[in-house]
mmCIF file of C-alpha atoms and ligand atoms in Angstrom:
data_model
loop_
_atom_site.group_PDB
_atom_site.id
_atom_site.type_symbol
_atom_site.label_atom_id
_atom_site.label_comp_id
_atom_site.label_asym_id
_atom_site.label_seq_id
_atom_site.Cartn_x
_atom_site.Cartn_y
_atom_site.Cartn_z
ATOM 1 C CA MET A 117 37.767 111.858 -108.209
ATOM 2 C CA ARG A 118 34.639 112.267 -106.084
ATOM 3 C CA ALA A 119 33.677 109.543 -103.646
ATOM 4 C CA PRO A 120 30.489 107.619 -104.469
ATOM 5 C CA ALA A 121 27.366 109.028 -102.818
ATOM 6 C CA GLU A 122 26.808 105.878 -100.710
ATOM 7 C CA ALA A 123 30.286 106.049 -99.241
ATOM 8 C CA MET A 124 29.854 109.698 -98.362
ATOM 9 C CA SER A 125 26.426 109.262 -96.795
ATOM 10 C CA HIS A 126 27.783 106.563 -94.488
ATOM 11 C CA GLY A 127 30.921 108.447 -93.600
ATOM 12 C CA ARG A 128 30.258 108.980 -89.898
ATOM 13 C CA PRO A 129 29.639 106.080 -87.499
ATOM 14 C CA ARG A 130 25.987 105.984 -86.459
ATOM 15 C CA VAL A 131 25.725 105.634 -82.713
ATOM 16 C CA GLY A 132 22.385 105.406 -80.928
ATOM 17 C CA VAL A 133 21.902 106.504 -77.336
ATOM 18 C CA LEU A 134 19.134 104.830 -75.362
ATOM 19 C CA GLY A 135 16.842 107.745 -74.588
ATOM 20 C CA LEU A 136 14.046 106.360 -72.440
ATOM 21 C CA GLN A 137 15.197 108.055 -69.260
ATOM 22 C CA GLY A 138 18.524 109.409 -68.107
ATOM 23 C CA ASP A 139 21.323 111.274 -69.722
ATOM 24 C CA PHE A 140 20.716 111.156 -73.486
ATOM 25 C CA ALA A 141 21.648 114.695 -74.572
ATOM 26 C CA LEU A 142 25.184 114.967 -73.182
ATOM 27 C CA HIS A 143 26.184 111.561 -74.553
ATOM 28 C CA ALA A 144 24.831 112.549 -77.957
ATOM 29 C CA ALA A 145 26.817 115.819 -77.835
ATOM 30 C CA ALA A 146 30.010 113.971 -76.830
ATOM 31 C CA LEU A 147 29.585 111.463 -79.667
ATOM 32 C CA GLU A 148 28.934 114.232 -82.205
ATOM 33 C CA ALA A 149 32.058 116.034 -80.966
ATOM 34 C CA CYS A 150 34.045 112.861 -81.707
ATOM 35 C CA GLY A 151 32.744 112.807 -85.283
ATOM 36 C CA CYS A 152 29.800 110.389 -84.934
ATOM 37 C CA GLU A 153 26.196 110.797 -85.987
ATOM 38 C CA ALA A 154 24.273 110.365 -82.726
ATOM 39 C CA SER A 155 20.571 109.560 -82.474
ATOM 40 C CA ARG A 156 18.046 108.857 -79.770
ATOM 41 C CA VAL A 157 16.684 105.331 -79.366
ATOM 42 C CA SER A 158 13.255 105.229 -77.736
ATOM 43 C CA LEU A 159 11.360 102.898 -80.088
ATOM 44 C CA PRO A 160 12.299 99.572 -81.739
ATOM 45 C CA GLU A 161 12.510 101.122 -85.228
ATOM 46 C CA HIS A 162 15.252 103.508 -84.059
ATOM 47 C CA LEU A 163 17.695 100.575 -83.888
ATOM 48 C CA ALA A 164 17.810 100.116 -87.660
ATOM 49 C CA GLY A 165 21.095 101.120 -89.286
ATOM 50 C CA LEU A 166 23.011 101.787 -86.060
ATOM 51 C CA ASP A 167 26.688 100.805 -85.872
ATOM 52 C CA ALA A 168 26.902 100.975 -82.067
ATOM 53 C CA MET A 169 24.983 102.094 -78.985
ATOM 54 C CA VAL A 170 25.450 103.832 -75.651
ATOM 55 C CA LEU A 171 23.285 102.865 -72.668
ATOM 56 C CA PRO A 172 23.494 105.960 -70.441
ATOM 57 C CA GLY A 173 23.234 106.580 -66.721
ATOM 58 C CA GLY A 174 19.888 107.169 -65.076
ATOM 59 C CA GLU A 175 17.792 104.798 -63.026
ATOM 60 C CA SER A 176 18.237 101.192 -64.088
ATOM 61 C CA SER A 177 14.975 99.972 -62.514
ATOM 62 C CA THR A 178 12.979 102.597 -64.448
ATOM 63 C CA MET A 179 14.873 101.897 -67.668
ATOM 64 C CA LEU A 180 14.170 98.161 -67.415
ATOM 65 C CA ARG A 181 10.441 98.829 -66.945
ATOM 66 C CA LEU A 182 10.457 101.208 -69.923
ATOM 67 C CA LEU A 183 12.282 98.663 -72.100
ATOM 68 C CA ASP A 184 9.265 96.428 -71.649
ATOM 69 C CA SER A 185 6.542 99.074 -72.014
ATOM 70 C CA THR A 186 8.058 100.514 -75.220
ATOM 71 C CA GLY A 187 8.576 97.084 -76.770
ATOM 72 C CA LEU A 188 12.317 97.796 -77.031
ATOM 73 C CA ARG A 189 13.566 94.899 -74.923
ATOM 74 C CA SER A 190 13.873 92.202 -77.598
ATOM 75 C CA GLY A 191 15.540 94.565 -80.098
ATOM 76 C CA ILE A 192 18.015 95.812 -77.479
ATOM 77 C CA GLU A 193 18.710 92.243 -76.309
ATOM 78 C CA ARG A 194 19.592 91.307 -79.896
ATOM 79 C CA PHE A 195 21.654 94.484 -80.352
ATOM 80 C CA VAL A 196 23.816 93.956 -77.248
ATOM 81 C CA ARG A 197 24.579 90.393 -78.352
ATOM 82 C CA THR A 198 25.713 91.347 -81.835
ATOM 83 C CA LYS A 199 26.883 94.994 -81.957
ATOM 84 C CA PRO A 200 29.231 97.279 -79.994
ATOM 85 C CA VAL A 201 27.748 98.758 -76.818
ATOM 86 C CA LEU A 202 29.003 101.082 -74.085
ATOM 87 C CA GLY A 203 27.104 101.138 -70.794
ATOM 88 C CA THR A 204 27.704 103.912 -68.287
ATOM 89 C CA CYS A 205 26.550 103.707 -64.655
ATOM 90 C CA ALA A 206 22.903 102.544 -64.899
ATOM 91 C CA GLY A 207 23.868 101.330 -68.400
ATOM 92 C CA LEU A 208 26.502 99.050 -66.810
ATOM 93 C CA ILE A 209 23.795 97.663 -64.518
ATOM 94 C CA LEU A 210 21.579 96.955 -67.554
ATOM 95 C CA LEU A 211 24.422 95.074 -69.286
ATOM 96 C CA SER A 212 25.452 93.063 -66.205
ATOM 97 C CA ARG A 213 24.607 89.407 -65.715
ATOM 98 C CA GLU A 214 23.600 89.992 -62.091
ATOM 99 C CA ALA A 215 22.507 93.045 -60.125
ATOM 100 C CA ASP A 216 20.479 93.517 -56.977
ATOM 101 C CA ARG A 217 16.962 94.827 -56.349
ATOM 102 C CA LEU A 218 15.652 95.151 -59.893
ATOM 103 C CA PRO A 219 12.072 94.593 -61.041
ATOM 104 C CA ARG A 220 13.030 92.862 -64.322
ATOM 105 C CA PRO A 221 15.944 90.764 -65.617
ATOM 106 C CA THR A 222 19.056 92.584 -66.844
ATOM 107 C CA LEU A 223 20.345 92.164 -70.414
ATOM 108 C CA GLY A 224 23.202 89.910 -69.258
ATOM 109 C CA ALA A 225 25.684 90.852 -72.003
ATOM 110 C CA LEU A 226 28.630 91.234 -69.576
ATOM 111 C CA ASP A 227 29.567 88.527 -67.107
ATOM 112 C CA ILE A 228 29.832 90.783 -64.059
ATOM 113 C CA THR A 229 27.906 91.269 -60.839
ATOM 114 C CA ALA A 230 26.952 94.866 -60.061
ATOM 115 C CA GLU A 231 25.854 96.136 -56.665
ATOM 116 C CA ARG A 232 23.620 99.171 -57.078
ATOM 117 C CA ASN A 233 24.164 102.421 -55.142
ATOM 118 C CA ALA A 234 27.095 100.744 -53.440
ATOM 119 C CA TRP A 235 29.067 103.924 -52.603
ATOM 120 C CA GLY A 236 26.152 105.225 -50.544
ATOM 121 C CA ARG A 237 23.402 107.752 -51.125
ATOM 122 C CA GLN A 238 23.314 110.774 -53.447
ATOM 123 C CA VAL A 239 25.366 112.859 -50.956
ATOM 124 C CA HIS A 240 28.188 110.321 -51.261
ATOM 125 C CA SER A 241 28.513 110.907 -54.997
ATOM 126 C CA PHE A 242 32.027 112.044 -55.901
ATOM 127 C CA CYS A 243 34.491 112.969 -58.594
ATOM 128 C CA ASP A 244 38.079 111.690 -58.670
ATOM 129 C CA LEU A 245 40.826 110.502 -61.005
ATOM 130 C CA VAL A 246 40.520 106.960 -62.285
ATOM 131 C CA ASP A 247 43.356 104.799 -63.504
ATOM 132 C CA ALA A 248 42.835 103.730 -67.135
ATOM 133 C CA PRO A 249 46.273 103.181 -68.722
ATOM 134 C CA GLU A 250 44.873 102.541 -72.222
ATOM 135 C CA LEU A 251 43.249 105.979 -72.217
ATOM 136 C CA GLY A 252 46.145 107.936 -70.725
ATOM 137 C CA GLU A 253 46.641 110.027 -67.606
ATOM 138 C CA GLY A 254 44.206 112.270 -65.791
ATOM 139 C CA LEU A 255 40.822 110.717 -66.584
ATOM 140 C CA GLN A 256 38.175 112.106 -64.211
ATOM 141 C CA GLY A 257 35.461 109.782 -62.978
ATOM 142 C CA VAL A 258 32.152 111.362 -61.961
ATOM 143 C CA PHE A 259 30.440 108.798 -59.724
ATOM 144 C CA ILE A 260 26.743 109.526 -59.091
ATOM 145 C CA ARG A 261 24.946 106.943 -56.967
ATOM 146 C CA ALA A 262 27.253 104.605 -58.797
ATOM 147 C CA PRO A 263 27.242 100.824 -58.682
ATOM 148 C CA ARG A 264 30.302 98.799 -57.649
ATOM 149 C CA ILE A 265 31.500 95.828 -59.654
ATOM 150 C CA ARG A 266 31.568 92.960 -57.159
ATOM 151 C CA ARG A 267 32.507 90.126 -59.521
ATOM 152 C CA VAL A 268 34.301 90.051 -62.857
ATOM 153 C CA GLY A 269 33.768 86.853 -64.862
ATOM 154 C CA LYS A 270 36.331 84.979 -66.940
ATOM 155 C CA GLY A 271 36.830 86.646 -70.286
ATOM 156 C CA VAL A 272 36.026 90.114 -68.935
ATOM 157 C CA GLN A 273 38.978 92.514 -68.840
ATOM 158 C CA VAL A 274 39.283 95.373 -66.368
ATOM 159 C CA PHE A 275 40.484 98.515 -68.180
ATOM 160 C CA ALA A 276 39.815 101.128 -65.474
ATOM 161 C CA ARG A 277 40.270 101.081 -61.717
ATOM 162 C CA TYR A 278 39.561 103.442 -58.845
ATOM 163 C CA GLN A 279 41.549 102.831 -55.649
ATOM 164 C CA GLY A 280 42.396 99.414 -57.033
ATOM 165 C CA GLU A 281 38.836 98.254 -57.663
ATOM 166 C CA PRO A 282 37.355 97.752 -61.131
ATOM 167 C CA VAL A 283 35.280 100.651 -62.503
ATOM 168 C CA GLY A 284 35.656 99.935 -66.227
ATOM 169 C CA VAL A 285 35.292 96.504 -67.860
ATOM 170 C CA ARG A 286 35.253 95.137 -71.352
ATOM 171 C CA ALA A 287 34.474 91.845 -73.061
ATOM 172 C CA GLY A 288 35.045 92.109 -76.791
ATOM 173 C CA ARG A 289 32.714 94.716 -78.268
ATOM 174 C CA VAL A 290 30.870 95.357 -74.981
ATOM 175 C CA ALA A 291 32.349 97.881 -72.533
ATOM 176 C CA ALA A 292 30.944 99.422 -69.374
ATOM 177 C CA ILE A 293 31.983 101.892 -66.706
ATOM 178 C CA THR A 294 30.479 102.837 -63.364
ATOM 179 C CA PHE A 295 30.967 106.609 -63.844
ATOM 180 C CA HIS A 296 29.673 109.358 -66.171
ATOM 181 C CA PRO A 297 32.123 110.332 -68.972
ATOM 182 C CA GLU A 298 29.580 112.687 -70.591
ATOM 183 C CA LEU A 299 29.747 115.089 -67.615
ATOM 184 C CA THR A 300 33.327 116.222 -68.272
ATOM 185 C CA PRO A 301 34.677 117.925 -71.423
ATOM 186 C CA ASP A 302 37.143 115.032 -71.865
ATOM 187 C CA ARG A 303 36.064 112.995 -74.923
ATOM 188 C CA ARG A 304 38.689 110.248 -74.617
ATOM 189 C CA LEU A 305 36.306 107.618 -73.292
ATOM 190 C CA HIS A 306 33.734 108.052 -76.089
ATOM 191 C CA GLU A 307 36.453 108.204 -78.712
ATOM 192 C CA TRP A 308 38.158 105.080 -77.317
ATOM 193 C CA PHE A 309 34.813 103.241 -77.373
ATOM 194 C CA VAL A 310 34.096 104.146 -80.985
ATOM 195 C CA ARG A 311 37.609 103.459 -82.302
ATOM 196 C CA GLU A 312 38.976 100.663 -80.132
ATOM 197 C CA VAL A 313 35.939 98.784 -78.862
ATOM 198 C CA ALA A 314 33.561 99.261 -81.788
ATOM 199 C CA GLY A 315 36.360 99.325 -84.388
ATOM 200 C CA LEU A 316 34.736 102.203 -86.289
ATOM 201 C CA ALA A 317 36.745 104.799 -88.172
ATOM 202 C CA LEU A 318 36.522 108.446 -87.123
ATOM 203 C CA SER A 319 37.690 110.991 -89.641
ATOM 204 C CA LYS A 320 37.933 113.748 -87.050
ATOM 205 C CA SER A 321 39.604 113.528 -83.656
ATOM 206 C CA ALA A 322 37.955 115.199 -80.668
HETATM 207 N N1 LIG B 639 21.688 104.393 -58.920
HETATM 208 C C1 LIG B 639 21.329 104.186 -60.282
HETATM 209 C C2 LIG B 639 20.786 102.772 -60.516
HETATM 210 O O1 LIG B 639 20.880 101.932 -59.693
HETATM 211 C C3 LIG B 639 22.501 104.445 -61.212
HETATM 212 C C4 LIG B 639 22.944 105.883 -61.090
HETATM 213 C C5 LIG B 639 23.474 106.483 -62.339
HETATM 214 O O2 LIG B 639 23.282 106.003 -63.465
HETATM 215 N N2 LIG B 639 24.100 107.623 -62.166
HETATM 216 O O3 LIG B 639 20.259 102.530 -61.541
#
């Protein structure tokens, strides 16, 4: 028997990637490779019908200004309080409750304190293995002017560490990491987010 048209049209999880500034395209490609339907979010109407979102890396101060000038802030604030979200690097800063030297308030969906650019300048960016037992061995972290997580609130779990310090955190359906998973061919982080954090079914494995 053929599946009803509605069921077929909503077969793939719909995941939006904030595309105001920063790394939209590679996240979208990674999500598509996992079996999701990825779309760019740059206006409030793009939020309709999404199952989950990724807030990518980039420059958090610029992104926060653009959230206001595009009118996206209130829609995104509502989204991060009700739907699954993954923040990476600048995206983690956006989701944090506290971060330093920003022109506008953060979204505050994760009870953590982030310190921006805390590994040093661009030349101190690096790539190394991170320890994330739930995801398996050999996960590479690409850290580009990355923040450090200076405080983890009650109710926030640490799922990834680098040299013992937290680099990946999760509270329910909100997860965030300080590195860039879209810059390696390894799709485990995106797939884990969609399946385990967002609880969405993927028919195809990466
Ligand atoms: N340094 C950036 C910030 O503070 C984050 C860098 C990144 O996303 N790669 O927003």
